[in-house]
């Protein structure tokens, strides 16, 4: 019998019995107290707070497990992590990869694709109690295949290349029958280099290959840094209208790259070809300064073999600016 039925049956008994009418004030008070206690018990939920200020609530989970609930957003700089400013992840990424490790073992690995829904950038997963490493990697690769995750938690770019990408890594503690809510603020984990010529593309040049030395082919998601220093070579590409200005100069040749350190110096080499894929000339540029979360712009005469008149600027669209003048070499 529920508390509501108990109340009405008690009322009928009081109405019919003279003796009960004598004690009716006490009985009604008792029933009201029982009803109030029942309602409070049905609505009550215990709430705990972890040391880092993130919520941990009692929840119903699979037997013996706890829930990890993750929400993700993007912060422009590391300093913004401690402030409220952030951008929804859906506004800057096409895909997001969640990787959870227990020690050296990957226990969870899944991908979400941005489809415009509210679920993009959120994750709920049940885990056994314990300490885990939560790693999140958001990127803009349009390839249909999921990003490759190594057994050590490293991210391998598509054909050793990267897109505009963002990452997060931290430890989380899961408690039995508790929800661990984590608000992840991802930061940009790549640098970008862009090449623009100040001279016209020769009529015999129609294709190019770009070689970058000193970049990383994979990303250590656990420690949030490039995992190696290697050489990346693009496939043969045409200098089509998207890569030419109206004056016939080269533009919009850019690459996102992982770096093996926050600040790094890389070298670039352009090989220019004709329509028959015959090498016409080579252009080397050394000492290009790069920084994670910064754009480096390289401008100069590209169609003079090993010329020295390229200027290099790391602009402030992402991070703080630094300048480098290759002409001083």
PDB file of C-alpha atoms in Angstrom:
ATOM      1  CA  UNK A   1       0.000   0.000   0.000  1.00  0.00           C
ATOM      2  CA  UNK A   2       1.464   3.368  -0.945  1.00  0.00           C
ATOM      3  CA  UNK A   3       1.459   6.430   1.299  1.00  0.00           C
ATOM      4  CA  UNK A   4      -1.357   8.096  -0.618  1.00  0.00           C
ATOM      5  CA  UNK A   5      -3.780   5.177  -0.128  1.00  0.00           C
ATOM      6  CA  UNK A   6      -2.767   4.956   3.529  1.00  0.00           C
ATOM      7  CA  UNK A   7      -3.740   8.593   4.019  1.00  0.00           C
ATOM      8  CA  UNK A   8      -7.269   8.196   2.565  1.00  0.00           C
ATOM      9  CA  UNK A   9      -8.016   4.921   4.375  1.00  0.00           C
ATOM     10  CA  UNK A  10      -6.961   6.542   7.648  1.00  0.00           C
ATOM     11  CA  UNK A  11      -9.280   9.460   6.924  1.00  0.00           C
ATOM     12  CA  UNK A  12     -12.291   7.113   6.370  1.00  0.00           C
ATOM     13  CA  UNK A  13     -11.586   5.282   9.613  1.00  0.00           C
ATOM     14  CA  UNK A  14     -11.466   8.531  11.590  1.00  0.00           C
ATOM     15  CA  UNK A  15     -14.716   9.737  10.007  1.00  0.00           C
ATOM     16  CA  UNK A  16     -16.587   6.523  11.015  1.00  0.00           C
ATOM     17  CA  UNK A  17     -15.208   5.900  14.534  1.00  0.00           C
ATOM     18  CA  UNK A  18     -15.923   8.230  17.538  1.00  0.00           C
ATOM     19  CA  UNK A  19     -12.825   6.931  19.336  1.00  0.00           C
ATOM     20  CA  UNK A  20     -10.602   7.523  16.403  1.00  0.00           C
ATOM     21  CA  UNK A  21     -12.057  11.020  16.007  1.00  0.00           C
ATOM     22  CA  UNK A  22     -10.699  11.757  19.464  1.00  0.00           C
ATOM     23  CA  UNK A  23      -7.163  10.919  18.342  1.00  0.00           C
ATOM     24  CA  UNK A  24      -7.573  12.189  14.812  1.00  0.00           C
ATOM     25  CA  UNK A  25      -5.219  15.193  15.128  1.00  0.00           C
ATOM     26  CA  UNK A  26      -2.402  12.903  16.225  1.00  0.00           C
ATOM     27  CA  UNK A  27      -3.125  10.315  13.499  1.00  0.00           C
ATOM     28  CA  UNK A  28      -3.302  12.915  10.743  1.00  0.00           C
ATOM     29  CA  UNK A  29      -0.003  14.436  11.862  1.00  0.00           C
ATOM     30  CA  UNK A  30       1.582  10.964  11.881  1.00  0.00           C
ATOM     31  CA  UNK A  31       0.319  10.110   8.397  1.00  0.00           C
ATOM     32  CA  UNK A  32       1.437  13.501   7.053  1.00  0.00           C
ATOM     33  CA  UNK A  33       4.924  12.935   8.459  1.00  0.00           C
ATOM     34  CA  UNK A  34       5.113   9.500   6.829  1.00  0.00           C
ATOM     35  CA  UNK A  35       3.933  10.924   3.503  1.00  0.00           C
ATOM     36  CA  UNK A  36       6.510  13.741   3.595  1.00  0.00           C
ATOM     37  CA  UNK A  37       9.330  11.334   4.432  1.00  0.00           C
ATOM     38  CA  UNK A  38       8.321   9.078   1.547  1.00  0.00           C
ATOM     39  CA  UNK A  39       8.346  11.950  -0.947  1.00  0.00           C
ATOM     40  CA  UNK A  40      11.720  13.241   0.231  1.00  0.00           C
ATOM     41  CA  UNK A  41      13.273   9.783   0.032  1.00  0.00           C
ATOM     42  CA  UNK A  42      12.045   9.238  -3.545  1.00  0.00           C
ATOM     43  CA  UNK A  43      13.613  12.548  -4.756  1.00  0.00           C
ATOM     44  CA  UNK A  44      16.860  12.546  -2.820  1.00  0.00           C
ATOM     45  CA  UNK A  45      20.189  12.009  -4.631  1.00  0.00           C
ATOM     46  CA  UNK A  46      23.574  11.983  -2.904  1.00  0.00           C
ATOM     47  CA  UNK A  47      26.185  14.309  -4.425  1.00  0.00           C
ATOM     48  CA  UNK A  48      29.927  14.238  -3.830  1.00  0.00           C
ATOM     49  CA  UNK A  49      32.602  16.642  -5.068  1.00  0.00           C
ATOM     50  CA  UNK A  50      36.066  15.595  -6.159  1.00  0.00           C
ATOM     51  CA  UNK A  51      39.227  17.495  -5.270  1.00  0.00           C
ATOM     52  CA  UNK A  52      39.364  19.079  -8.705  1.00  0.00           C
ATOM     53  CA  UNK A  53      35.887  20.528  -8.363  1.00  0.00           C
ATOM     54  CA  UNK A  54      34.248  18.284 -10.932  1.00  0.00           C
ATOM     55  CA  UNK A  55      30.954  16.659 -10.004  1.00  0.00           C
ATOM     56  CA  UNK A  56      30.628  13.034  -8.908  1.00  0.00           C
ATOM     57  CA  UNK A  57      27.049  11.841  -8.466  1.00  0.00           C
ATOM     58  CA  UNK A  58      25.393   8.580  -7.495  1.00  0.00           C
ATOM     59  CA  UNK A  59      24.020   6.809 -10.567  1.00  0.00           C
ATOM     60  CA  UNK A  60      22.650   3.444 -11.584  1.00  0.00           C
ATOM     61  CA  UNK A  61      25.261   1.586 -13.639  1.00  0.00           C
ATOM     62  CA  UNK A  62      26.103  -1.968 -14.582  1.00  0.00           C
ATOM     63  CA  UNK A  63      26.886  -3.987 -11.471  1.00  0.00           C
ATOM     64  CA  UNK A  64      30.147  -2.902  -9.849  1.00  0.00           C
ATOM     65  CA  UNK A  65      30.902  -0.168 -12.430  1.00  0.00           C
ATOM     66  CA  UNK A  66      31.015   3.617 -12.480  1.00  0.00           C
ATOM     67  CA  UNK A  67      30.123   6.083 -15.247  1.00  0.00           C
ATOM     68  CA  UNK A  68      32.523   8.463 -16.976  1.00  0.00           C
ATOM     69  CA  UNK A  69      30.622  11.378 -18.526  1.00  0.00           C
ATOM     70  CA  UNK A  70      32.671  13.655 -20.794  1.00  0.00           C
ATOM     71  CA  UNK A  71      31.829  16.986 -22.439  1.00  0.00           C
ATOM     72  CA  UNK A  72      34.309  18.664 -24.796  1.00  0.00           C
ATOM     73  CA  UNK A  73      34.961  22.214 -25.989  1.00  0.00           C
ATOM     74  CA  UNK A  74      37.888  24.073 -27.592  1.00  0.00           C
ATOM     75  CA  UNK A  75      40.080  26.725 -25.921  1.00  0.00           C
ATOM     76  CA  UNK A  76      42.262  28.943 -28.094  1.00  0.00           C
ATOM     77  CA  UNK A  77      45.217  28.991 -25.684  1.00  0.00           C
ATOM     78  CA  UNK A  78      46.407  27.118 -22.627  1.00  0.00           C
ATOM     79  CA  UNK A  79      45.669  30.178 -20.459  1.00  0.00           C
ATOM     80  CA  UNK A  80      41.979  29.975 -21.372  1.00  0.00           C
ATOM     81  CA  UNK A  81      41.648  26.554 -19.749  1.00  0.00           C
ATOM     82  CA  UNK A  82      41.197  28.213 -16.352  1.00  0.00           C
ATOM     83  CA  UNK A  83      38.631  30.675 -17.719  1.00  0.00           C
ATOM     84  CA  UNK A  84      35.086  30.228 -18.905  1.00  0.00           C
ATOM     85  CA  UNK A  85      35.795  31.130 -22.546  1.00  0.00           C
ATOM     86  CA  UNK A  86      35.555  28.208 -24.939  1.00  0.00           C
ATOM     87  CA  UNK A  87      34.101  27.215 -28.309  1.00  0.00           C
ATOM     88  CA  UNK A  88      31.817  24.213 -28.911  1.00  0.00           C
ATOM     89  CA  UNK A  89      33.838  21.393 -30.424  1.00  0.00           C
ATOM     90  CA  UNK A  90      31.335  21.066 -33.270  1.00  0.00           C
ATOM     91  CA  UNK A  91      32.367  24.540 -34.478  1.00  0.00           C
ATOM     92  CA  UNK A  92      35.976  23.571 -35.171  1.00  0.00           C
ATOM     93  CA  UNK A  93      36.231  19.794 -35.744  1.00  0.00           C
ATOM     94  CA  UNK A  94      34.699  17.163 -38.019  1.00  0.00           C
ATOM     95  CA  UNK A  95      35.690  14.129 -35.947  1.00  0.00           C
ATOM     96  CA  UNK A  96      36.622  13.302 -32.389  1.00  0.00           C
ATOM     97  CA  UNK A  97      38.383  10.204 -31.057  1.00  0.00           C
ATOM     98  CA  UNK A  98      38.074   9.055 -27.437  1.00  0.00           C
ATOM     99  CA  UNK A  99      40.805   6.799 -26.068  1.00  0.00           C
ATOM    100  CA  UNK A 100      40.811   5.487 -22.483  1.00  0.00           C
ATOM    101  CA  UNK A 101      43.805   3.571 -21.115  1.00  0.00           C
ATOM    102  CA  UNK A 102      44.234   1.589 -17.920  1.00  0.00           C
ATOM    103  CA  UNK A 103      47.984   1.488 -17.416  1.00  0.00           C
ATOM    104  CA  UNK A 104      49.410   0.398 -20.775  1.00  0.00           C
ATOM    105  CA  UNK A 105      46.172  -1.142 -22.047  1.00  0.00           C
ATOM    106  CA  UNK A 106      43.541   0.579 -24.203  1.00  0.00           C
ATOM    107  CA  UNK A 107      40.163  -0.274 -22.645  1.00  0.00           C
ATOM    108  CA  UNK A 108      38.027   2.039 -24.787  1.00  0.00           C
ATOM    109  CA  UNK A 109      38.460   3.529 -28.265  1.00  0.00           C
ATOM    110  CA  UNK A 110      35.651   5.125 -30.261  1.00  0.00           C
ATOM    111  CA  UNK A 111      35.064   7.841 -32.854  1.00  0.00           C
ATOM    112  CA  UNK A 112      32.294  10.399 -33.284  1.00  0.00           C
ATOM    113  CA  UNK A 113      31.555  12.213 -36.541  1.00  0.00           C
ATOM    114  CA  UNK A 114      30.141  15.722 -36.477  1.00  0.00           C
ATOM    115  CA  UNK A 115      26.623  15.529 -37.832  1.00  0.00           C
ATOM    116  CA  UNK A 116      25.230  18.671 -36.305  1.00  0.00           C
ATOM    117  CA  UNK A 117      23.629  16.896 -33.329  1.00  0.00           C
ATOM    118  CA  UNK A 118      24.012  17.700 -29.650  1.00  0.00           C
ATOM    119  CA  UNK A 119      25.799  14.423 -28.911  1.00  0.00           C
ATOM    120  CA  UNK A 120      29.007  15.411 -30.751  1.00  0.00           C
ATOM    121  CA  UNK A 121      31.665  16.133 -28.161  1.00  0.00           C
ATOM    122  CA  UNK A 122      29.955  14.198 -25.370  1.00  0.00           C
ATOM    123  CA  UNK A 123      30.649  10.661 -24.145  1.00  0.00           C
ATOM    124  CA  UNK A 124      29.149   8.350 -21.528  1.00  0.00           C
ATOM    125  CA  UNK A 125      30.853   5.026 -20.780  1.00  0.00           C
ATOM    126  CA  UNK A 126      30.733   2.561 -17.857  1.00  0.00           C
ATOM    127  CA  UNK A 127      34.088   1.445 -16.440  1.00  0.00           C
ATOM    128  CA  UNK A 128      35.339  -0.712 -13.581  1.00  0.00           C
ATOM    129  CA  UNK A 129      36.479   1.305 -10.558  1.00  0.00           C
ATOM    130  CA  UNK A 130      40.076   2.473 -10.915  1.00  0.00           C
ATOM    131  CA  UNK A 131      42.399   5.143 -12.320  1.00  0.00           C
ATOM    132  CA  UNK A 132      42.393   5.733 -16.081  1.00  0.00           C
ATOM    133  CA  UNK A 133      44.004   8.026 -18.644  1.00  0.00           C
ATOM    134  CA  UNK A 134      41.337   9.863 -20.682  1.00  0.00           C
ATOM    135  CA  UNK A 135      42.625  11.127 -24.048  1.00  0.00           C
ATOM    136  CA  UNK A 136      40.600  13.063 -26.615  1.00  0.00           C
ATOM    137  CA  UNK A 137      41.710  13.918 -30.155  1.00  0.00           C
ATOM    138  CA  UNK A 138      39.563  16.118 -32.423  1.00  0.00           C
ATOM    139  CA  UNK A 139      40.508  16.742 -36.054  1.00  0.00           C
ATOM    140  CA  UNK A 140      39.254  17.657 -39.534  1.00  0.00           C
ATOM    141  CA  UNK A 141      40.216  14.712 -41.721  1.00  0.00           C
ATOM    142  CA  UNK A 142      37.532  14.054 -44.354  1.00  0.00           C
ATOM    143  CA  UNK A 143      38.798  10.544 -45.087  1.00  0.00           C
ATOM    144  CA  UNK A 144      36.125   7.966 -44.308  1.00  0.00           C
ATOM    145  CA  UNK A 145      38.358   5.738 -42.188  1.00  0.00           C
ATOM    146  CA  UNK A 146      38.764   6.235 -38.415  1.00  0.00           C
ATOM    147  CA  UNK A 147      42.079   7.674 -37.281  1.00  0.00           C
ATOM    148  CA  UNK A 148      44.644   5.020 -36.355  1.00  0.00           C
ATOM    149  CA  UNK A 149      45.430   4.698 -32.629  1.00  0.00           C
ATOM    150  CA  UNK A 150      48.552   2.795 -31.611  1.00  0.00           C
ATOM    151  CA  UNK A 151      48.705   0.419 -28.655  1.00  0.00           C
ATOM    152  CA  UNK A 152      50.677   3.102 -26.794  1.00  0.00           C
ATOM    153  CA  UNK A 153      47.895   5.638 -27.320  1.00  0.00           C
ATOM    154  CA  UNK A 154      49.675   7.465 -30.154  1.00  0.00           C
ATOM    155  CA  UNK A 155      47.795   8.973 -33.108  1.00  0.00           C
ATOM    156  CA  UNK A 156      49.013   8.234 -36.615  1.00  0.00           C
ATOM    157  CA  UNK A 157      48.086  10.882 -39.169  1.00  0.00           C
ATOM    158  CA  UNK A 158      46.636   9.946 -42.555  1.00  0.00           C
ATOM    159  CA  UNK A 159      49.657   9.200 -44.770  1.00  0.00           C
ATOM    160  CA  UNK A 160      51.837  10.832 -42.075  1.00  0.00           C
ATOM    161  CA  UNK A 161      50.021  14.140 -42.420  1.00  0.00           C
ATOM    162  CA  UNK A 162      47.788  16.073 -40.046  1.00  0.00           C
ATOM    163  CA  UNK A 163      44.771  18.365 -40.273  1.00  0.00           C
ATOM    164  CA  UNK A 164      43.830  21.167 -37.888  1.00  0.00           C
ATOM    165  CA  UNK A 165      43.704  19.149 -34.661  1.00  0.00           C
ATOM    166  CA  UNK A 166      43.014  19.511 -30.939  1.00  0.00           C
ATOM    167  CA  UNK A 167      43.799  17.284 -27.955  1.00  0.00           C
ATOM    168  CA  UNK A 168      43.247  16.620 -24.250  1.00  0.00           C
ATOM    169  CA  UNK A 169      44.879  14.183 -21.821  1.00  0.00           C
ATOM    170  CA  UNK A 170      44.398  13.696 -18.081  1.00  0.00           C
ATOM    171  CA  UNK A 171      43.856  11.052 -15.406  1.00  0.00           C
ATOM    172  CA  UNK A 172      40.360  10.258 -14.111  1.00  0.00           C
ATOM    173  CA  UNK A 173      39.338   8.160 -11.117  1.00  0.00           C
ATOM    174  CA  UNK A 174      36.212   6.006 -11.471  1.00  0.00           C
ATOM    175  CA  UNK A 175      34.243   4.985  -8.355  1.00  0.00           C
ATOM    176  CA  UNK A 176      31.644   2.214  -8.111  1.00  0.00           C
ATOM    177  CA  UNK A 177      28.077   3.431  -8.794  1.00  0.00           C
ATOM    178  CA  UNK A 178      29.263   7.025  -9.212  1.00  0.00           C
ATOM    179  CA  UNK A 179      29.229   9.366 -12.201  1.00  0.00           C
ATOM    180  CA  UNK A 180      32.527  11.123 -12.897  1.00  0.00           C
ATOM    181  CA  UNK A 181      31.755  14.251 -14.948  1.00  0.00           C
ATOM    182  CA  UNK A 182      34.742  15.696 -16.824  1.00  0.00           C
ATOM    183  CA  UNK A 183      34.655  18.945 -18.802  1.00  0.00           C
ATOM    184  CA  UNK A 184      37.472  18.684 -21.372  1.00  0.00           C
ATOM    185  CA  UNK A 185      38.881  21.870 -22.865  1.00  0.00           C
ATOM    186  CA  UNK A 186      40.933  20.813 -25.860  1.00  0.00           C
ATOM    187  CA  UNK A 187      43.808  22.943 -27.170  1.00  0.00           C
ATOM    188  CA  UNK A 188      45.255  23.041 -30.698  1.00  0.00           C
ATOM    189  CA  UNK A 189      48.068  20.490 -30.992  1.00  0.00           C
ATOM    190  CA  UNK A 190      49.427  21.297 -34.467  1.00  0.00           C
ATOM    191  CA  UNK A 191      51.382  24.074 -36.183  1.00  0.00           C
ATOM    192  CA  UNK A 192      50.719  25.293 -39.718  1.00  0.00           C
ATOM    193  CA  UNK A 193      53.159  26.432 -42.403  1.00  0.00           C
ATOM    194  CA  UNK A 194      51.985  28.363 -45.470  1.00  0.00           C
ATOM    195  CA  UNK A 195      54.067  29.178 -48.576  1.00  0.00           C
ATOM    196  CA  UNK A 196      53.469  32.140 -50.919  1.00  0.00           C
ATOM    197  CA  UNK A 197      55.719  33.253 -53.783  1.00  0.00           C
ATOM    198  CA  UNK A 198      56.530  36.826 -54.732  1.00  0.00           C
ATOM    199  CA  UNK A 199      57.522  35.767 -58.253  1.00  0.00           C
ATOM    200  CA  UNK A 200      55.410  34.250 -61.014  1.00  0.00           C
ATOM    201  CA  UNK A 201      55.246  30.544 -61.666  1.00  0.00           C
ATOM    202  CA  UNK A 202      57.331  29.783 -64.802  1.00  0.00           C
ATOM    203  CA  UNK A 203      55.329  28.579 -67.762  1.00  0.00           C
ATOM    204  CA  UNK A 204      57.109  25.207 -67.778  1.00  0.00           C
ATOM    205  CA  UNK A 205      56.246  24.505 -64.118  1.00  0.00           C
ATOM    206  CA  UNK A 206      52.905  22.828 -63.477  1.00  0.00           C
ATOM    207  CA  UNK A 207      53.425  20.440 -60.524  1.00  0.00           C
ATOM    208  CA  UNK A 208      55.324  20.212 -57.245  1.00  0.00           C
ATOM    209  CA  UNK A 209      56.309  18.023 -54.331  1.00  0.00           C
ATOM    210  CA  UNK A 210      56.937  19.463 -50.863  1.00  0.00           C
ATOM    211  CA  UNK A 211      59.332  17.844 -48.386  1.00  0.00           C
ATOM    212  CA  UNK A 212      59.300  18.930 -44.724  1.00  0.00           C
ATOM    213  CA  UNK A 213      62.129  17.749 -42.457  1.00  0.00           C
ATOM    214  CA  UNK A 214      61.945  17.906 -38.660  1.00  0.00           C
ATOM    215  CA  UNK A 215      58.183  17.378 -38.286  1.00  0.00           C
ATOM    216  CA  UNK A 216      56.477  14.405 -36.599  1.00  0.00           C
ATOM    217  CA  UNK A 217      54.591  11.640 -38.382  1.00  0.00           C
ATOM    218  CA  UNK A 218      52.578  10.709 -35.281  1.00  0.00           C
ATOM    219  CA  UNK A 219      51.298  12.347 -32.115  1.00  0.00           C
ATOM    220  CA  UNK A 220      51.829  11.126 -28.550  1.00  0.00           C
ATOM    221  CA  UNK A 221      48.311  11.671 -27.269  1.00  0.00           C
ATOM    222  CA  UNK A 222      49.203  10.737 -23.695  1.00  0.00           C
ATOM    223  CA  UNK A 223      51.905  13.433 -23.381  1.00  0.00           C
ATOM    224  CA  UNK A 224      50.417  15.761 -26.037  1.00  0.00           C
ATOM    225  CA  UNK A 225      53.503  16.215 -28.211  1.00  0.00           C
ATOM    226  CA  UNK A 226      54.853  14.908 -31.518  1.00  0.00           C
ATOM    227  CA  UNK A 227      56.312  11.444 -31.030  1.00  0.00           C
ATOM    228  CA  UNK A 228      59.305  11.657 -33.386  1.00  0.00           C
ATOM    229  CA  UNK A 229      61.250  13.907 -35.756  1.00  0.00           C
ATOM    230  CA  UNK A 230      61.081  12.704 -39.326  1.00  0.00           C
ATOM    231  CA  UNK A 231      60.566  13.754 -42.956  1.00  0.00           C
ATOM    232  CA  UNK A 232      57.195  14.220 -44.591  1.00  0.00           C
ATOM    233  CA  UNK A 233      56.882  14.219 -48.396  1.00  0.00           C
ATOM    234  CA  UNK A 234      53.658  15.196 -50.119  1.00  0.00           C
ATOM    235  CA  UNK A 235      52.436  13.382 -53.169  1.00  0.00           C
ATOM    236  CA  UNK A 236      52.743  15.082 -56.557  1.00  0.00           C
ATOM    237  CA  UNK A 237      50.255  17.957 -56.756  1.00  0.00           C
ATOM    238  CA  UNK A 238      49.248  20.360 -59.498  1.00  0.00           C
ATOM    239  CA  UNK A 239      49.724  24.108 -59.294  1.00  0.00           C
ATOM    240  CA  UNK A 240      46.090  24.606 -60.262  1.00  0.00           C
ATOM    241  CA  UNK A 241      43.960  27.735 -59.973  1.00  0.00           C
ATOM    242  CA  UNK A 242      43.443  27.187 -56.245  1.00  0.00           C
ATOM    243  CA  UNK A 243      47.223  27.463 -55.782  1.00  0.00           C
ATOM    244  CA  UNK A 244      47.783  30.502 -58.022  1.00  0.00           C
ATOM    245  CA  UNK A 245      46.986  34.180 -57.541  1.00  0.00           C
ATOM    246  CA  UNK A 246      45.381  36.212 -60.294  1.00  0.00           C
ATOM    247  CA  UNK A 247      48.889  37.523 -61.077  1.00  0.00           C
ATOM    248  CA  UNK A 248      50.163  33.963 -61.585  1.00  0.00           C
ATOM    249  CA  UNK A 249      52.091  33.638 -58.309  1.00  0.00           C
ATOM    250  CA  UNK A 250      52.088  30.576 -56.072  1.00  0.00           C
ATOM    251  CA  UNK A 251      49.781  30.743 -53.008  1.00  0.00           C
ATOM    252  CA  UNK A 252      47.836  28.604 -50.540  1.00  0.00           C
ATOM    253  CA  UNK A 253      50.446  25.874 -50.250  1.00  0.00           C
ATOM    254  CA  UNK A 254      50.070  24.904 -46.603  1.00  0.00           C
ATOM    255  CA  UNK A 255      50.496  21.959 -44.265  1.00  0.00           C
ATOM    256  CA  UNK A 256      49.386  21.246 -40.708  1.00  0.00           C
ATOM    257  CA  UNK A 257      52.132  19.402 -38.859  1.00  0.00           C
ATOM    258  CA  UNK A 258      52.842  17.723 -35.532  1.00  0.00           C
ATOM    259  CA  UNK A 259      56.048  18.943 -33.891  1.00  0.00           C
ATOM    260  CA  UNK A 260      58.428  17.028 -31.572  1.00  0.00           C
ATOM    261  CA  UNK A 261      58.625  20.074 -29.246  1.00  0.00           C
ATOM    262  CA  UNK A 262      56.557  23.166 -28.473  1.00  0.00           C
ATOM    263  CA  UNK A 263      59.044  25.220 -30.527  1.00  0.00           C
ATOM    264  CA  UNK A 264      60.917  23.580 -33.397  1.00  0.00           C
ATOM    265  CA  UNK A 265      62.889  24.488 -36.516  1.00  0.00           C
ATOM    266  CA  UNK A 266      62.118  22.635 -39.734  1.00  0.00           C
ATOM    267  CA  UNK A 267      63.452  22.680 -43.311  1.00  0.00           C
ATOM    268  CA  UNK A 268      61.425  22.716 -46.515  1.00  0.00           C
ATOM    269  CA  UNK A 269      62.244  21.654 -50.064  1.00  0.00           C
ATOM    270  CA  UNK A 270      60.128  22.261 -53.155  1.00  0.00           C
ATOM    271  CA  UNK A 271      60.658  20.140 -56.253  1.00  0.00           C
ATOM    272  CA  UNK A 272      58.924  21.689 -59.271  1.00  0.00           C
ATOM    273  CA  UNK A 273      57.992  19.594 -62.327  1.00  0.00           C
ATOM    274  CA  UNK A 274      56.599  20.071 -65.831  1.00  0.00           C
ATOM    275  CA  UNK A 275      53.604  18.312 -67.363  1.00  0.00           C
ATOM    276  CA  UNK A 276      55.790  15.298 -68.191  1.00  0.00           C
ATOM    277  CA  UNK A 277      56.766  14.928 -64.494  1.00  0.00           C
ATOM    278  CA  UNK A 278      60.328  16.009 -65.302  1.00  0.00           C
ATOM    279  CA  UNK A 279      62.133  17.938 -62.564  1.00  0.00           C
ATOM    280  CA  UNK A 280      62.551  21.593 -63.576  1.00  0.00           C
ATOM    281  CA  UNK A 281      64.053  23.171 -60.447  1.00  0.00           C
ATOM    282  CA  UNK A 282      64.429  22.720 -56.677  1.00  0.00           C
ATOM    283  CA  UNK A 283      63.959  25.341 -53.969  1.00  0.00           C
ATOM    284  CA  UNK A 284      65.373  24.777 -50.441  1.00  0.00           C
ATOM    285  CA  UNK A 285      64.423  26.864 -47.409  1.00  0.00           C
ATOM    286  CA  UNK A 286      66.126  26.105 -44.097  1.00  0.00           C
ATOM    287  CA  UNK A 287      65.572  27.294 -40.546  1.00  0.00           C
ATOM    288  CA  UNK A 288      61.787  27.747 -40.597  1.00  0.00           C
ATOM    289  CA  UNK A 289      60.669  28.480 -37.058  1.00  0.00           C
ATOM    290  CA  UNK A 290      57.506  26.685 -35.983  1.00  0.00           C
ATOM    291  CA  UNK A 291      55.457  26.643 -32.805  1.00  0.00           C
ATOM    292  CA  UNK A 292      52.457  24.569 -31.775  1.00  0.00           C
ATOM    293  CA  UNK A 293      49.267  26.649 -32.060  1.00  0.00           C
ATOM    294  CA  UNK A 294      50.909  29.137 -34.442  1.00  0.00           C
ATOM    295  CA  UNK A 295      50.848  29.768 -38.190  1.00  0.00           C
ATOM    296  CA  UNK A 296      54.151  30.258 -39.990  1.00  0.00           C
ATOM    297  CA  UNK A 297      54.012  32.186 -43.271  1.00  0.00           C
ATOM    298  CA  UNK A 298      56.924  31.764 -45.709  1.00  0.00           C
ATOM    299  CA  UNK A 299      57.079  34.350 -48.501  1.00  0.00           C
ATOM    300  CA  UNK A 300      59.731  34.877 -51.165  1.00  0.00           C
ATOM    301  CA  UNK A 301      61.028  34.066 -54.652  1.00  0.00           C
ATOM    302  CA  UNK A 302      60.471  30.336 -55.021  1.00  0.00           C
ATOM    303  CA  UNK A 303      61.398  29.859 -58.657  1.00  0.00           C
ATOM    304  CA  UNK A 304      65.074  30.672 -58.340  1.00  0.00           C
ATOM    305  CA  UNK A 305      66.986  27.538 -57.405  1.00  0.00           C
ATOM    306  CA  UNK A 306      68.066  27.772 -53.757  1.00  0.00           C
ATOM    307  CA  UNK A 307      67.419  31.512 -53.576  1.00  0.00           C
ATOM    308  CA  UNK A 308      67.833  33.236 -50.221  1.00  0.00           C
ATOM    309  CA  UNK A 309      65.187  35.948 -50.390  1.00  0.00           C
ATOM    310  CA  UNK A 310      62.415  34.213 -48.425  1.00  0.00           C
ATOM    311  CA  UNK A 311      60.973  35.920 -45.353  1.00  0.00           C
ATOM    312  CA  UNK A 312      59.346  33.860 -42.612  1.00  0.00           C
ATOM    313  CA  UNK A 313      56.699  35.131 -40.204  1.00  0.00           C
ATOM    314  CA  UNK A 314      54.877  33.274 -37.442  1.00  0.00           C
ATOM    315  CA  UNK A 315      51.640  35.245 -37.217  1.00  0.00           C
ATOM    316  CA  UNK A 316      49.218  35.818 -34.363  1.00  0.00           C
ATOM    317  CA  UNK A 317      46.016  34.289 -35.759  1.00  0.00           C
ATOM    318  CA  UNK A 318      46.417  31.402 -33.297  1.00  0.00           C
ATOM    319  CA  UNK A 319      49.171  32.149 -30.779  1.00  0.00           C
ATOM    320  CA  UNK A 320      51.605  34.974 -30.023  1.00  0.00           C
ATOM    321  CA  UNK A 321      53.663  36.208 -33.038  1.00  0.00           C
ATOM    322  CA  UNK A 322      57.389  35.730 -33.667  1.00  0.00           C
ATOM    323  CA  UNK A 323      59.298  36.847 -36.758  1.00  0.00           C
ATOM    324  CA  UNK A 324      62.158  35.254 -38.682  1.00  0.00           C
ATOM    325  CA  UNK A 325      63.930  36.751 -41.694  1.00  0.00           C
ATOM    326  CA  UNK A 326      65.599  34.163 -43.931  1.00  0.00           C
ATOM    327  CA  UNK A 327      67.415  36.916 -45.855  1.00  0.00           C
ATOM    328  CA  UNK A 328      69.757  37.412 -42.900  1.00  0.00           C
ATOM    329  CA  UNK A 329      71.330  33.987 -43.449  1.00  0.00           C
TER     330      UNK A 329
END
